[in-house]
Coordinates of C-alpha atoms in Angstrom, one line a residue:
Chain A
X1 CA 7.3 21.2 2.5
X2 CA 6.5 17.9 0.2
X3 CA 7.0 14.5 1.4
X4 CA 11.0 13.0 1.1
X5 CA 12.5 11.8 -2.1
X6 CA 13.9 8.1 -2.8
X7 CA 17.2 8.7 -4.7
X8 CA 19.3 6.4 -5.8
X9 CA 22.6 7.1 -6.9
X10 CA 25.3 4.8 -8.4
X11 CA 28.2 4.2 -10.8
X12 CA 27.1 2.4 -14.4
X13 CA 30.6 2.1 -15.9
X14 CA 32.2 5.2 -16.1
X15 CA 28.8 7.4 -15.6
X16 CA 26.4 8.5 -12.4
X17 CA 23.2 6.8 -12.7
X18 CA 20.5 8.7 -10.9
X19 CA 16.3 7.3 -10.1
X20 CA 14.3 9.5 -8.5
X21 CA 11.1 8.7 -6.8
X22 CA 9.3 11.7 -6.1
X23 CA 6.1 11.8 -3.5
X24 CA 3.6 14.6 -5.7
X25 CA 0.0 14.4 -6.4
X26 CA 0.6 16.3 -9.6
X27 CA -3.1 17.0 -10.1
X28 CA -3.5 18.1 -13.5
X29 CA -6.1 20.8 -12.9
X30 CA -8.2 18.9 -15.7
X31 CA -10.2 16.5 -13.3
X32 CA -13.0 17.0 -11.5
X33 CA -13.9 15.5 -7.5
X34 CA -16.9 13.5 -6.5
X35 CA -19.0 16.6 -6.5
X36 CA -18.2 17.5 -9.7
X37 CA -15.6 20.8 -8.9
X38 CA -13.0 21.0 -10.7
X39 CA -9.2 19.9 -8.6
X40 CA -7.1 22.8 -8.7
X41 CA -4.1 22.5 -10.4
X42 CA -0.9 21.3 -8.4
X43 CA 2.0 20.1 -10.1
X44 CA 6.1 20.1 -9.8
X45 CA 7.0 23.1 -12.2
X46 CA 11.1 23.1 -11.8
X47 CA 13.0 20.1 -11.1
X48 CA 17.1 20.7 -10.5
X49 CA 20.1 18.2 -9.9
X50 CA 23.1 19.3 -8.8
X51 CA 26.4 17.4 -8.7
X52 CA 29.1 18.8 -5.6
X53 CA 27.0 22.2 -5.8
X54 CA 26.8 22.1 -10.2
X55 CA 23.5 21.9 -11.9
X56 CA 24.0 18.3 -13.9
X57 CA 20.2 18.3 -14.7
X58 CA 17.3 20.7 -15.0
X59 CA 14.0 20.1 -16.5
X60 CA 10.5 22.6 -16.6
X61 CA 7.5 20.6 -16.0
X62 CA 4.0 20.9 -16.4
X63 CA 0.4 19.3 -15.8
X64 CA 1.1 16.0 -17.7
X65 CA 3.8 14.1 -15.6
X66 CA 2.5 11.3 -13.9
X67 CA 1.5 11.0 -10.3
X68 CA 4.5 10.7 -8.1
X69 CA 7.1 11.2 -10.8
X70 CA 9.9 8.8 -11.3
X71 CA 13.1 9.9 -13.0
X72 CA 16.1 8.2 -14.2
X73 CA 19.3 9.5 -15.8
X74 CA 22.9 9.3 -16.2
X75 CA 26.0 12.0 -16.6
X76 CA 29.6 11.4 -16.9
X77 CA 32.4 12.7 -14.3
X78 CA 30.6 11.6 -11.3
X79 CA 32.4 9.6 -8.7
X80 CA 32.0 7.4 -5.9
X81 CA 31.3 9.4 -2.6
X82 CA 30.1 12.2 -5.0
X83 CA 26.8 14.4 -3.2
X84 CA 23.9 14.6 -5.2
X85 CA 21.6 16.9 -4.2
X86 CA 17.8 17.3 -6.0
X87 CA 15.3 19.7 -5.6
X88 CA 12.0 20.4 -6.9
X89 CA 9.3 23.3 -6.9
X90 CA 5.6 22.9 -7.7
X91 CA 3.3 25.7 -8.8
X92 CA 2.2 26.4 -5.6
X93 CA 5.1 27.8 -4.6
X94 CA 6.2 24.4 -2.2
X95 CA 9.2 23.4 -2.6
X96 CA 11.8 20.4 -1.5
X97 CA 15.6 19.3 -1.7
X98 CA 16.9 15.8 -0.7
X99 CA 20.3 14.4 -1.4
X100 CA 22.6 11.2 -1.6
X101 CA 26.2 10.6 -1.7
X102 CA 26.7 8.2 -5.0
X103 CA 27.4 4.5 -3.8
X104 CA 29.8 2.5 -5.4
X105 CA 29.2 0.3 -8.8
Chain B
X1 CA -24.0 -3.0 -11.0
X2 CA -21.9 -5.6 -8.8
X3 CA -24.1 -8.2 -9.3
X4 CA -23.7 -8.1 -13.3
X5 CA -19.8 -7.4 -12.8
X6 CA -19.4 -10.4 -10.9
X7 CA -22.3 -12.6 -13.3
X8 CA -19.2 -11.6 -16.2
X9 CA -16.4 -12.6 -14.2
X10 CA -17.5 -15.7 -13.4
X11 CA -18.8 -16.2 -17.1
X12 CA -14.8 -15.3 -18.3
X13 CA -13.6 -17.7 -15.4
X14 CA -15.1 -20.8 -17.3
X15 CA -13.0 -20.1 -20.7
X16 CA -10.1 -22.5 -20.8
X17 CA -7.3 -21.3 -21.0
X18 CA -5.5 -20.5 -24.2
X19 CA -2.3 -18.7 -25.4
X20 CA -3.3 -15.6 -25.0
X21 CA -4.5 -16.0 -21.6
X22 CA -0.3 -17.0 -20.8
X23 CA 0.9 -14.3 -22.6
X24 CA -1.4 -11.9 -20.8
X25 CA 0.0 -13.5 -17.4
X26 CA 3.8 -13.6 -18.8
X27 CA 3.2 -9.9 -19.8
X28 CA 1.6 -8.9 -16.2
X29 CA 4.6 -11.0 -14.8
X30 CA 7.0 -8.2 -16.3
X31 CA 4.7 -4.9 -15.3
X32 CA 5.0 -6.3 -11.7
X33 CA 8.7 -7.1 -11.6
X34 CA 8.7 -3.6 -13.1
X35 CA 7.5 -2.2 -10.1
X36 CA 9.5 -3.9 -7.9
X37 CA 12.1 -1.7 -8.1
X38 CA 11.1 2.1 -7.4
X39 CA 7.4 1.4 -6.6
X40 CA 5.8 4.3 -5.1
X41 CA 5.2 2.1 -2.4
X42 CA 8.6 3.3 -1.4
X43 CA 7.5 6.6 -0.8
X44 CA 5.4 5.3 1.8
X45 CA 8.0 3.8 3.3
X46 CA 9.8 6.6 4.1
X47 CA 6.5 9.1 5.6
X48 CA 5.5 5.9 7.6
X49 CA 9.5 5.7 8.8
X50 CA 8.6 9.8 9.7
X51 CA 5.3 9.0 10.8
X52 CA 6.6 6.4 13.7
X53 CA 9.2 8.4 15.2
X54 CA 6.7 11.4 15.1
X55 CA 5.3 12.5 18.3
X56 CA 1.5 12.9 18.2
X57 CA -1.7 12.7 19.9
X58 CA -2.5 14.3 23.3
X59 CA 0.2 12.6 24.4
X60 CA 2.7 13.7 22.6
X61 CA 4.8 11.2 21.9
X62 CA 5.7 9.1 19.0
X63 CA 5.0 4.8 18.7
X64 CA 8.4 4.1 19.1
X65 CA 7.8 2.2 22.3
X66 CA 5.3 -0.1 20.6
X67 CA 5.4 -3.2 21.2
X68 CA 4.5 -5.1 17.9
X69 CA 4.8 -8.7 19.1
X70 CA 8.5 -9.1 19.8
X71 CA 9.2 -6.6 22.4
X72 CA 8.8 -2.9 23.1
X73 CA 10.2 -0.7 19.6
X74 CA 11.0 -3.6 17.7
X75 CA 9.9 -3.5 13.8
X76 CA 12.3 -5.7 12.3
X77 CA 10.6 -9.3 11.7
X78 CA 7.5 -8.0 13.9
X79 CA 4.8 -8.6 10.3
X80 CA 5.9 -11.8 9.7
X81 CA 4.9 -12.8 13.1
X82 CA 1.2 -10.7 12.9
X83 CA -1.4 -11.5 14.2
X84 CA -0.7 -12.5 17.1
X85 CA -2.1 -12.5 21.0
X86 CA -1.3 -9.3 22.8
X87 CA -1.8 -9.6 27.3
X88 CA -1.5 -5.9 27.4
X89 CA -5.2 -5.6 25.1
X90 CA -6.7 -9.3 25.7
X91 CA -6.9 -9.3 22.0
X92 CA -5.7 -11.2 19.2
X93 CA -4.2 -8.4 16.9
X94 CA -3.0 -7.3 13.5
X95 CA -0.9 -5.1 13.0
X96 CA -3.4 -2.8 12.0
X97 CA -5.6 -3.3 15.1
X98 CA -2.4 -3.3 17.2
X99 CA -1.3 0.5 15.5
X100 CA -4.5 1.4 17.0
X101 CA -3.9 0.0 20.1
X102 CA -0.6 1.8 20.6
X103 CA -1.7 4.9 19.6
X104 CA -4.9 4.6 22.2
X105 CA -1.9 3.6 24.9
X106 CA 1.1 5.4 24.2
X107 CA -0.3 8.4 21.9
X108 CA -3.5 8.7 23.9
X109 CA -5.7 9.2 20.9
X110 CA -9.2 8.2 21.6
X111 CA -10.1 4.6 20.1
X112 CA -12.9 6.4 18.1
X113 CA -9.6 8.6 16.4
X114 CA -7.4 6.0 15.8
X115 CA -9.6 4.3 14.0
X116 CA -10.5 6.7 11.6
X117 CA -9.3 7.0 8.2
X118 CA -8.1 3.3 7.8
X119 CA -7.4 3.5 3.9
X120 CA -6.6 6.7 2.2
X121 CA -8.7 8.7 -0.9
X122 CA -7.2 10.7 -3.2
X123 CA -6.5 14.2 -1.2
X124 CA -7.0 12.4 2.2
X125 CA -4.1 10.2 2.7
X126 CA -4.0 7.3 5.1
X127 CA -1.4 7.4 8.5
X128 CA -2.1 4.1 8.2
X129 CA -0.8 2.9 4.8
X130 CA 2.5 4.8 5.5
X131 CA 3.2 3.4 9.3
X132 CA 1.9 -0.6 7.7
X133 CA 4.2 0.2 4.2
X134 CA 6.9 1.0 6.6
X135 CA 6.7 -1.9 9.3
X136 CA 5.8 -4.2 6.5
X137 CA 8.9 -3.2 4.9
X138 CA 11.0 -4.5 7.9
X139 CA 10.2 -7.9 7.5
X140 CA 10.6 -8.2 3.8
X141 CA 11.8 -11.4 2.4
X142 CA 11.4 -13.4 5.7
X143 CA 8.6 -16.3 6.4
X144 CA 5.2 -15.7 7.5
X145 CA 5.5 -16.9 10.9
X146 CA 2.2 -16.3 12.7
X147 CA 1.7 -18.0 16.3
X148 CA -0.5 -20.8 17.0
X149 CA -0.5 -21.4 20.3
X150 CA -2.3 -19.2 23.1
X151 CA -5.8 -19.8 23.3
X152 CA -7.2 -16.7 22.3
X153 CA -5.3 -17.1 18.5
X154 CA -6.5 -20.5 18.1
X155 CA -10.2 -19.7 18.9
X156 CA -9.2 -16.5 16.3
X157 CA -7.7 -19.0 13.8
X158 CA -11.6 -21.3 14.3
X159 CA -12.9 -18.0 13.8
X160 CA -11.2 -16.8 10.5
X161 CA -11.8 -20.4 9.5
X162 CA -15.2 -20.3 10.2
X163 CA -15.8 -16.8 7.9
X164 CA -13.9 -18.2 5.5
X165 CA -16.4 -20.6 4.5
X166 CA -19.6 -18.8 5.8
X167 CA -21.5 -18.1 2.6
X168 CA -22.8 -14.8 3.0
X169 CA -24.3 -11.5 1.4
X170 CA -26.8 -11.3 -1.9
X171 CA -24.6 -13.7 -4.0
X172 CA -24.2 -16.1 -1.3
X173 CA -20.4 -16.3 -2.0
X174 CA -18.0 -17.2 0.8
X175 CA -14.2 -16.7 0.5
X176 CA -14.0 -20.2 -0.7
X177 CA -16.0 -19.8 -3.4
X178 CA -13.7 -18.3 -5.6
X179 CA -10.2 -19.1 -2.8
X180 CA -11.3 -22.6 -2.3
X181 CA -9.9 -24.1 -6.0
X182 CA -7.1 -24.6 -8.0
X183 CA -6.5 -22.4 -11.0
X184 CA -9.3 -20.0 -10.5
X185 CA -9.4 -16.7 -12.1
X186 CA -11.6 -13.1 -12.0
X187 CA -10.6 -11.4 -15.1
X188 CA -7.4 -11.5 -15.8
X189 CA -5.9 -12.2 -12.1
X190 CA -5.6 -15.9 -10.9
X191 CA -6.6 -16.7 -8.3
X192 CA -4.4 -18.0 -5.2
X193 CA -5.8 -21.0 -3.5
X194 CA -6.3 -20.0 0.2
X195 CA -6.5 -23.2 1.3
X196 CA -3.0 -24.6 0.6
X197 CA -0.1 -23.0 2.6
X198 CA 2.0 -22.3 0.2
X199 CA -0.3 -20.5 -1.8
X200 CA -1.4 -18.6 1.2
X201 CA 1.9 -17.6 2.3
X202 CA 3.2 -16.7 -0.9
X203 CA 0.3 -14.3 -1.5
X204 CA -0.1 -12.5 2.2
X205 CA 3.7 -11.6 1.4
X206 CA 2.2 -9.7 -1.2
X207 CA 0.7 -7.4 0.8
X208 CA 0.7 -4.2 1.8
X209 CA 1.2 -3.3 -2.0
X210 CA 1.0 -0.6 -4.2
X211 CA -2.5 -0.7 -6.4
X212 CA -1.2 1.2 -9.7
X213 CA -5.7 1.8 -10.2
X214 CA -5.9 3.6 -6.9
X215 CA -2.5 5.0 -6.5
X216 CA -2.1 4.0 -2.9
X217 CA -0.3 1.4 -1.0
X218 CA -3.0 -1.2 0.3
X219 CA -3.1 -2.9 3.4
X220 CA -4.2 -6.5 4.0
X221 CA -7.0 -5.0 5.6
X222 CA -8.0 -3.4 2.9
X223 CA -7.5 -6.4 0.8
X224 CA -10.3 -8.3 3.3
X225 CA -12.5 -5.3 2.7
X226 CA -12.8 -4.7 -0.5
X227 CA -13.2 -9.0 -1.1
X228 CA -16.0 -8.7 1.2
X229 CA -17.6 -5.6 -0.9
X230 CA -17.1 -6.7 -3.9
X231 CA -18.9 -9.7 -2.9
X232 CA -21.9 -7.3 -1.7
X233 CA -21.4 -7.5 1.9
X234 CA -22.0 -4.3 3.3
X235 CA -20.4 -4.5 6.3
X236 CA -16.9 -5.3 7.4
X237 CA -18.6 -7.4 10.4
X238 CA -20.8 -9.4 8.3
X239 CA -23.1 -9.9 11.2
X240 CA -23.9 -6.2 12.3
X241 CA -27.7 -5.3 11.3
X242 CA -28.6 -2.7 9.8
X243 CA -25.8 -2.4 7.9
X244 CA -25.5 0.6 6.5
X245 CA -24.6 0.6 2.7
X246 CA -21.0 -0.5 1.6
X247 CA -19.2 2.7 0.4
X248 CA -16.0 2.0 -1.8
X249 CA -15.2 5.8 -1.1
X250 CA -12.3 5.6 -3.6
X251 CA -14.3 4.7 -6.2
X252 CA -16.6 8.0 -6.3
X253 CA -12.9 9.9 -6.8
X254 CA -12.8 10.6 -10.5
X255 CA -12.3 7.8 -12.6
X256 CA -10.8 9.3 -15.6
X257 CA -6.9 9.1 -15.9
X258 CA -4.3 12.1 -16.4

């Protein structure tokens, strides 16, 4: 299991703004350690929000996202109160789900 | 290879300063008001929050019960009032020193293991960073507020003083070589002026912070350490012969970027 999620969640006008800090190493399987062996690959592969239970967000990821990814967004027919729930999985098979209710604007 | 890095900073510190140089510092402005929203630092936060309610060591129990200055368990304003002396140690203490304190107490760790592993490398991260992002965190936007007035932390203040102007190490540089003046500057950072309060304040506050270059969230500590290696000194304790050679261990990681 990763490390915890910072998610923020609030109202921008009319529409759920969602930032996402995730805690990943995302080694790109391209660099190589002190003695000169290559870092195995390890990065998020699928990324999902979900709004009350319904998908709002998905994305497929791969080697070239950033250490400890940052994400920001925004969907319509969110709502104060409103649970939003985010979960990744890396290639490694580890996986991790943290959630928020969405604060008020 | 320090010695010439340090011949060119001080050779770039004696241009005057031009427009560039104050859009340069306008445009770092922005990149660090950037990051003070969402900084990863955050994410150290939270693991150090983990970390100090986690029961560990041979103990088994978690540093919940350590006293950081202002009473057994309380974190809230306890950095802005580090270092400070602690009767149950005998020691003038930081709050990294006083960490490994409680963990040797409460935890049980041997000092030798709480010790270890003071700043993190990539694929070794630090317990430390997390637990000082964390208690750092709970004293953010209040005054620096160390005490001054048992003996021990005003023969630690003479001390600090002291080091602060002993010229040391191959170049001969003491922290007031390049802390000791106004409007001094190593590449592109200024400088702040150690000497003046404000300045001094203003800039611990600063710390621990997240170093984009490294990727990690570095304590004051660090800070210290890697001044006094960059200046050539080998040793954290200046004083300790032989010393053995100074070892920027997250400088051998690979340098190139993703």
């Amino acid at each position: 299991m990763g490390d915890p999620m910072r998610i923020r969640a609030s109202m921008a006008g009319d529409k759920v703004e969602v930032k996402v800090l995730m805690a990943h190493e995302m080694e790109s399987g391209q660099r190589k350690d002190a003695k000169g062996a290559t870092i195995p690959a390890h990065f998020i592969q699928n990324v999902t929000v979900r709004h009350n239970g319904r998908t709002v967000f998905s994305a497929q990821w791969g080697p070239s996202i950033s250490k400890n990814p940052f994400l920001h967004f925004r969907f319509k027919g969110g709502k104060p109160g409103d649970k939003i729930s985010i979960t990744w999985t890396d290639n490694k098979g580890d996986k991790r789900t943290d959630e928020t209710a969405v604060a008020g604007s | 290879m320090a010695g010439r890095r340090l011949a060119a900073v001080l050779f770039l510190a004696a241009i005057p300063f031009g427009s560039a140089a104050q859009d340069t510092e306008a445009a770092i402005q922005r990149y660090r008001d950037m990051l003070q929203d969402d900084s990863p630092a955050e994410l150290e936060e939270l693991k150090g929050a983990e970390l100090w309610k986690t029961s560990r060591g041979p103990k088994n129990v978690s540093l919940e019960q350590c006293d950081l200055g202002l009473g057994s368990g309380v974190v809230r304003g306890a950095y802005a009032q580090l270092p400070r002396y602690f009767a149950d140690s005998g020691k003038v203490e930081d709050l990294e020193s006083r960490l490994v304190s409680c963990m040797v107490t409460l935890q049980g760790f041997s000092p030798a293991d709480a010790k270890k592993n003071p700043f993190s490398a990539p694929g070794r991260p630090s317990d430390k960073e997390a637990l000082v992002s964390y208690i750092a965190a709970q004293s953010r936007g209040m005054k620096l507020d160390a005490p001054l007035s048992h003996p021990k932390e005003i023969e630690a203040f003479q001390i600090g003083e002291k080091l602060f102007y002993k010229r040391a190490g191959p170049h001969d540089f003491a922290c007031a070589t390049c802390h000791g003046d106004a409007g001094k500057r190593i590449r592109l950072q200024d400088l702040p002026l150690l000497t003046d309060p404000k300045e001094a304040q203003k800039i611990f506050t600063t710390w621990p912070a997240y170093r984009v270059s490294q990727g990690a969230v570095r304590t004051m500590q660090h800070r210290l350490f890697d001044c006094y290696c960059k200046c050539g000194i080998r040793r954290w304790n200046m004083f300790r012969r032989p010393s053995p050679p100074c070892r920027c261990s997250w400088r051998s990681s690979p340098k190139a970027g993703k």
